[in-house]
XYZ file of C-alpha atoms in Angstrom:
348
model
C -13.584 -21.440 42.915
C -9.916 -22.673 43.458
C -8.591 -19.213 42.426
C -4.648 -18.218 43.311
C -3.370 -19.222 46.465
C -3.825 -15.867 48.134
C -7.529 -15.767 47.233
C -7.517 -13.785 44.428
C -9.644 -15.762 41.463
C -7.545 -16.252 38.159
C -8.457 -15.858 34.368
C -6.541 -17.739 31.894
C -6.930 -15.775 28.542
C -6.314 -17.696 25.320
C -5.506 -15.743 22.273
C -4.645 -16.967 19.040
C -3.497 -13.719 16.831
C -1.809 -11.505 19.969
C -1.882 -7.914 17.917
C -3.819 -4.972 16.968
C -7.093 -4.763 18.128
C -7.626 -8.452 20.366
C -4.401 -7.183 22.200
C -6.029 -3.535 23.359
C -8.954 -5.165 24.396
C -7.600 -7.751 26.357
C -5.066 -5.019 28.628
C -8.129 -2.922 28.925
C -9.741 -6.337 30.419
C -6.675 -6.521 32.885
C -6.833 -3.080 33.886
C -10.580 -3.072 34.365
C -10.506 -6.109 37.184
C -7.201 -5.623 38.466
C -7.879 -7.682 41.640
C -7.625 -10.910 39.431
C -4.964 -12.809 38.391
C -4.552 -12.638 34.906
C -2.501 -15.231 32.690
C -1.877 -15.582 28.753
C -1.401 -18.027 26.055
C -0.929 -16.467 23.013
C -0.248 -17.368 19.500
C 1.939 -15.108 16.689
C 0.802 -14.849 13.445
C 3.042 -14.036 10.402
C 2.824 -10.871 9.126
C 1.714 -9.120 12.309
C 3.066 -6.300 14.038
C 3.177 -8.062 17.533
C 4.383 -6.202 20.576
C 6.151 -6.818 23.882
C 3.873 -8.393 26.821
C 3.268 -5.645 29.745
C 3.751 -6.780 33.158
C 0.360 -6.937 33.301
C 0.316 -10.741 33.626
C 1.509 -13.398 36.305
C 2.578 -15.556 33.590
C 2.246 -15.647 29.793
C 2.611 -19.034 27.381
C 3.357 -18.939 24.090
C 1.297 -21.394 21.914
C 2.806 -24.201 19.552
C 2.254 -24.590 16.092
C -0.610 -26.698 14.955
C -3.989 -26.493 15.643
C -4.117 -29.948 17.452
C -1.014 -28.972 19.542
C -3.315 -25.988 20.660
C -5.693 -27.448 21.964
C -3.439 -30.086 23.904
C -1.839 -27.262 25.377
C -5.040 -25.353 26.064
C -5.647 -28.757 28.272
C -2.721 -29.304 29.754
C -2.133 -24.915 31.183
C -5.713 -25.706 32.672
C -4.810 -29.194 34.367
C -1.443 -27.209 35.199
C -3.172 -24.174 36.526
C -6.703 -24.504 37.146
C -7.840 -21.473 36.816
C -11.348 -19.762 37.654
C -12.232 -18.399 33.741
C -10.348 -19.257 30.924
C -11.666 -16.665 28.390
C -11.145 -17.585 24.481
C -10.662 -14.694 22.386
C -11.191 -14.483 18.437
C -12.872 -17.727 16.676
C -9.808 -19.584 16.654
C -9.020 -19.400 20.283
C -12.771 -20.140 20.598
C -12.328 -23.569 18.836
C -9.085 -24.600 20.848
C -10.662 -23.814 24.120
C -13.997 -25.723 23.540
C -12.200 -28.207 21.798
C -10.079 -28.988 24.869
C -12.038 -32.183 26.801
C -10.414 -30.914 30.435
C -11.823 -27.349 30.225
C -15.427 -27.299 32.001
C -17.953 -25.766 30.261
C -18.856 -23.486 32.964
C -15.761 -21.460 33.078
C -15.261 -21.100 29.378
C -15.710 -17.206 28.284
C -15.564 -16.389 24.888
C -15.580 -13.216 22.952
C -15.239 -13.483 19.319
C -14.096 -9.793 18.302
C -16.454 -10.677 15.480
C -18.204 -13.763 14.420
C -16.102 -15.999 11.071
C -19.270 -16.406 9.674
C -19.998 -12.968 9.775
C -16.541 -12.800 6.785
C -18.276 -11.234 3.224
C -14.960 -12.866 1.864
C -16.185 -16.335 2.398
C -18.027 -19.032 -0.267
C -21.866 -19.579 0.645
C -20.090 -23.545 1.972
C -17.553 -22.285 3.535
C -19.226 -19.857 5.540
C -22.037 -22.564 6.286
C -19.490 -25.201 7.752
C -18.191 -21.736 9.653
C -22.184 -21.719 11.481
C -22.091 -25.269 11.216
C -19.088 -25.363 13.513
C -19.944 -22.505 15.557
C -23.311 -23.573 16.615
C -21.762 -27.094 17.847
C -19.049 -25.484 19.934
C -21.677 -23.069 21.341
C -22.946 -26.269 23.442
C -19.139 -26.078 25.324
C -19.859 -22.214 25.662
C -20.420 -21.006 29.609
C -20.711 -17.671 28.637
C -20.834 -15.702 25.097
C -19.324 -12.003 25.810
C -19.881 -10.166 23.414
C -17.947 -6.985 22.275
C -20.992 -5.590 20.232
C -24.924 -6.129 20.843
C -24.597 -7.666 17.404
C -22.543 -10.538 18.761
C -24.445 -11.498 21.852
C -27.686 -11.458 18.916
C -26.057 -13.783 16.970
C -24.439 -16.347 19.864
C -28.387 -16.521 20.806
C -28.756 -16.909 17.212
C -26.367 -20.189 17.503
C -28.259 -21.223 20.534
C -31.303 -20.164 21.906
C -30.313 -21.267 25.846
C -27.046 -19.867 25.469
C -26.113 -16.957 27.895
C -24.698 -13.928 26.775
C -22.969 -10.823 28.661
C -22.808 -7.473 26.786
C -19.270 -6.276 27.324
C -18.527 -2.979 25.633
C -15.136 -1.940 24.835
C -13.662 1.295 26.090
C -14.337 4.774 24.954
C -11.630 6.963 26.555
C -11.111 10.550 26.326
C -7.804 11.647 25.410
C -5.648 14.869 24.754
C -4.673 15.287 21.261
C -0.833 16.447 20.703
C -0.483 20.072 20.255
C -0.833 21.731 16.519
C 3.438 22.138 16.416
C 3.674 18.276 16.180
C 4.711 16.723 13.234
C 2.414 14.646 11.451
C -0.900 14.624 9.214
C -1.322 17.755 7.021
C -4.675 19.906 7.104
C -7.195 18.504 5.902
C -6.939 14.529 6.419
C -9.637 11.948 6.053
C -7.618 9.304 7.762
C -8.353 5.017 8.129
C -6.407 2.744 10.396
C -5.637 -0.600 10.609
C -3.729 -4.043 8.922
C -3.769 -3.572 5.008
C -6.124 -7.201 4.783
C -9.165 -8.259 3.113
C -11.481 -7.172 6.327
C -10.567 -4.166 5.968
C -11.020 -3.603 2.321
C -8.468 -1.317 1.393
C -9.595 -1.121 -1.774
C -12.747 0.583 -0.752
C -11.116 3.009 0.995
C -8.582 3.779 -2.029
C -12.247 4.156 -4.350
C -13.051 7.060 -1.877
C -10.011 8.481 -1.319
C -9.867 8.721 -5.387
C -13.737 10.220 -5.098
C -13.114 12.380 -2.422
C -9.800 13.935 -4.079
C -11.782 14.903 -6.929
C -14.265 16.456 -4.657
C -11.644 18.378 -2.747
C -8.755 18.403 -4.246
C -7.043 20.076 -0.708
C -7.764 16.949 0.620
C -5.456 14.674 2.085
C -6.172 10.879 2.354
C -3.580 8.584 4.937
C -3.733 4.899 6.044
C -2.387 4.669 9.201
C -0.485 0.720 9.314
C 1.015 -1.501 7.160
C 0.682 -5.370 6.038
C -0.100 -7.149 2.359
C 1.889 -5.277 -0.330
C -0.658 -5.718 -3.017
C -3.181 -3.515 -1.109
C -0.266 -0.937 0.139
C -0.227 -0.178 -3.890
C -3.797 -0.051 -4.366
C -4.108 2.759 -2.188
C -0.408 4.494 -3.149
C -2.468 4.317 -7.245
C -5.156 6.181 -5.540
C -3.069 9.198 -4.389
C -3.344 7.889 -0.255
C 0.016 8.193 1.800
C 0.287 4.679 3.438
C 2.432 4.911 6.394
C 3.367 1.392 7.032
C 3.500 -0.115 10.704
C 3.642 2.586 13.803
C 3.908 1.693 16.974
C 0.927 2.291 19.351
C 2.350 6.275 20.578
C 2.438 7.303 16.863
C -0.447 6.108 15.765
C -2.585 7.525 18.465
C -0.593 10.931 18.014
C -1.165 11.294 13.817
C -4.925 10.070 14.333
C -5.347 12.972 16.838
C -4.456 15.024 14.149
C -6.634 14.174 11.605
C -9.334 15.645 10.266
C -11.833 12.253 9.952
C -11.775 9.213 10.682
C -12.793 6.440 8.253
C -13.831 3.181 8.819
C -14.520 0.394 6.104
C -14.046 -3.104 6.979
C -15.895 -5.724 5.379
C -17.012 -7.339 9.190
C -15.783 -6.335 12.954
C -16.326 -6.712 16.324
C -16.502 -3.501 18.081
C -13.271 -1.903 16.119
C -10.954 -0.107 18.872
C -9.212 1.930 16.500
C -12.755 3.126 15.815
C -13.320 3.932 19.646
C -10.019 5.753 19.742
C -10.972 7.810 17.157
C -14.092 8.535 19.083
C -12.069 8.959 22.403
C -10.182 11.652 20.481
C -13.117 13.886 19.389
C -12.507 13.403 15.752
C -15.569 13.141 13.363
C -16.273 9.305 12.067
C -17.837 8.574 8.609
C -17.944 4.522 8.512
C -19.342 1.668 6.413
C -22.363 0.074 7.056
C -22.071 -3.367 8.719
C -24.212 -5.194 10.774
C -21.647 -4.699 13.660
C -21.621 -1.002 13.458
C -25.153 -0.454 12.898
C -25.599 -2.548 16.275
C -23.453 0.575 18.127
C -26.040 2.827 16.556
C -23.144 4.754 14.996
C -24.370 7.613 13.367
C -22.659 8.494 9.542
C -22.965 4.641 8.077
C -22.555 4.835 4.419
C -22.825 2.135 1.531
C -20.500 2.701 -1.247
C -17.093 4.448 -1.684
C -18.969 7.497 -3.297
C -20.842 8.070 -0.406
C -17.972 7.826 1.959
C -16.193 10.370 0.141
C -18.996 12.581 0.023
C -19.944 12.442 3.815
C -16.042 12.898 4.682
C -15.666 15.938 2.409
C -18.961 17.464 4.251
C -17.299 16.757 7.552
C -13.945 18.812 6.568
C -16.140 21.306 5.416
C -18.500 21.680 7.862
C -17.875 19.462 10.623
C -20.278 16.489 12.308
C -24.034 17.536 13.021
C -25.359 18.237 16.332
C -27.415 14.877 16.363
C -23.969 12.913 15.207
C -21.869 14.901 18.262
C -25.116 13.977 20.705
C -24.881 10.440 20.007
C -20.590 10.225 20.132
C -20.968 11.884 23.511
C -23.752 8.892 24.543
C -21.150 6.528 23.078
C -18.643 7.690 26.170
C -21.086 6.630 28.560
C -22.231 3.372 26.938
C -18.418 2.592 26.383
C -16.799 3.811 30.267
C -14.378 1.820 31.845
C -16.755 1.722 34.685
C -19.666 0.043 32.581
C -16.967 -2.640 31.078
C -15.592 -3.515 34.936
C -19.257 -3.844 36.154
C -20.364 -6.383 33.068
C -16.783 -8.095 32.964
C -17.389 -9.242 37.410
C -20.550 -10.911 36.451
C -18.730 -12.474 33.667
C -15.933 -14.074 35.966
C -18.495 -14.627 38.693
C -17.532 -11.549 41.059
């Protein structure tokens, strides 16, 4: 492999919405093989909280508008740099990177963060051109890395021959702040994340309105910010949206709460869902494929039942066989397990 001049190989990674979750990932990537040389083209997308680049990377591009300037530029860092990987993450950055003629199939990498076609929001067509296209760019795909088991299923799904890598995202223990900082009163069901259509506010702001009634001591918080028509949904339900924090704050109110709930309509492997995890608090989520894959105990269906199953938990806390199976989630999701599976993905 060509590699940087000093010997060290290099991964080029391509992302097309540089925020939120894709961005946590992708550091936790860089810190995990630190003896590569990691570069970045990345791509803004309005009305995302986007923050600075860390030092993290020998060089970082960003990307031009239009999707056919993408890929041309895709081609022409690779030409420019040749790098040993260049790993595509999210389904856009998928499609510009298999799209672009110069890349070799053999060092493409991708790892959707969840599958398009996987999106409840989508038309029965639209969601069949989404597998349509999918399963044609899985022929330029070296290697599918998957985030969940659910995602390395379904790139086999798209091609039977295809290989696929298991690469779990991290679990990692952390300190909550103590009880004297300001935040989240007592008791908080709390959700996190970019007020969108995958994350169905809405179904949060049915349970917060079920769960109230429940427990009326109970306090229900959405920790972010984003489309002002689902910002009042929730506000109508009685929840305390807290618009965009930066990645210290949020980490320090979701310490302090009470649960954590999760209801997006599709996912990859959610980090703010491992965080929560990572910080011992309880999880009550809804079912999806994705999650169901993790083997995450406290899946529910309907708003009704989250509300129910989070009002238990602030009563009574998690069961022994739900606290069993977050503690095997710690060793199934170690920094150790993600740096052995992420070498054999960039050939080390």
């Amino acid at each position: 492999m060509p590699g940087d001049s000093d010997g060290r190989p290099t991964v080029l990674h391509v992302a097309e919405a540089w925020q939120g979750g894709v961005q946590a990932i992708v550091y936790d990537y860089v810190r995990a093989v630190p003896e590569a040389r990691h570069l970045l083209l990345k791509g803004d997308r309005e009305g995302y909280q986007v923050a600075d680049e860390e030092t993290a990377f020998a060089g970082v591009w960003r990307m031009p508008p239009g999707h056919l300037a993408r890929v041309r530029e895709v081609g022409r860092l690779y030409r420019e740099l040749r790098p040993d990987v260049v790993h595509a993450h999210s389904s856009m950055a998928g499609g510009y990177v298999r799209l672009a003629a110069s890349v070799p199939t053999r060092r493409i990498v991708y790892t959707p963060h969840g599958f398009a076609m996987e999106r409840s929001d989508l038309s029965w067509y639209a969601s069949a051109a989404v597998w349509t296209a999918e399963r044609v760019l899985s022929r330029r795909t070296g290697i599918a890395a998957g985030s969940s088991p659910r995602e390395t299923e379904l790139a086999r799904l798209l091609r039977k021959r295809q290989r696929t890598v298991y690469v779990p995202n991290v679990v990692r223990p952390r300190t909550g702040p103590g009880t004297s900082d300001a935040g989240l009163p007592s008791p908080t069901v709390a959700a996190v994340g970019r007020l969108c259509t995958q994350k169905d506010p809405a179904f949060f702001a049915d349970a917060a309105a079920e769960g109230r009634r429940l427990m009326p001591s109970s306090n229900w918080y959405w920790l972010g910010g984003g489309e002002p028509a689902h910002r009042e949904r929730l506000e109508r339900a009685g929840v305390t949206v807290t618009g965009w924090l930066d990645h210290h704050d949020l980490q320090r109110l979701l310490a302090q709460a009470d649960v954590y709930a999760h209801t997006a309509l599709w996912e990859g492997a959610p980090m703010t869902l491992l965080e929560a995890v990572g910080l011992g608090r309880p999880v009550v989520a809804r079912r999806i494929p994705a999650l169901e894959s993790l083997g995450l105990p406290g899946l529910v269906d309907t708003p009704a039942e989250l509300a129910a199953e989070a009002v238990a938990l602030l009563k009574d806390g998690p069961s022994k066989g739900a606290e069993e199976r977050m503690a095997e989630l710690f060793v199934e999701h170690s920094p150790e397990r993600q740096r052995t599976m992420l070498r054999h993905v960039y050939g080390h």
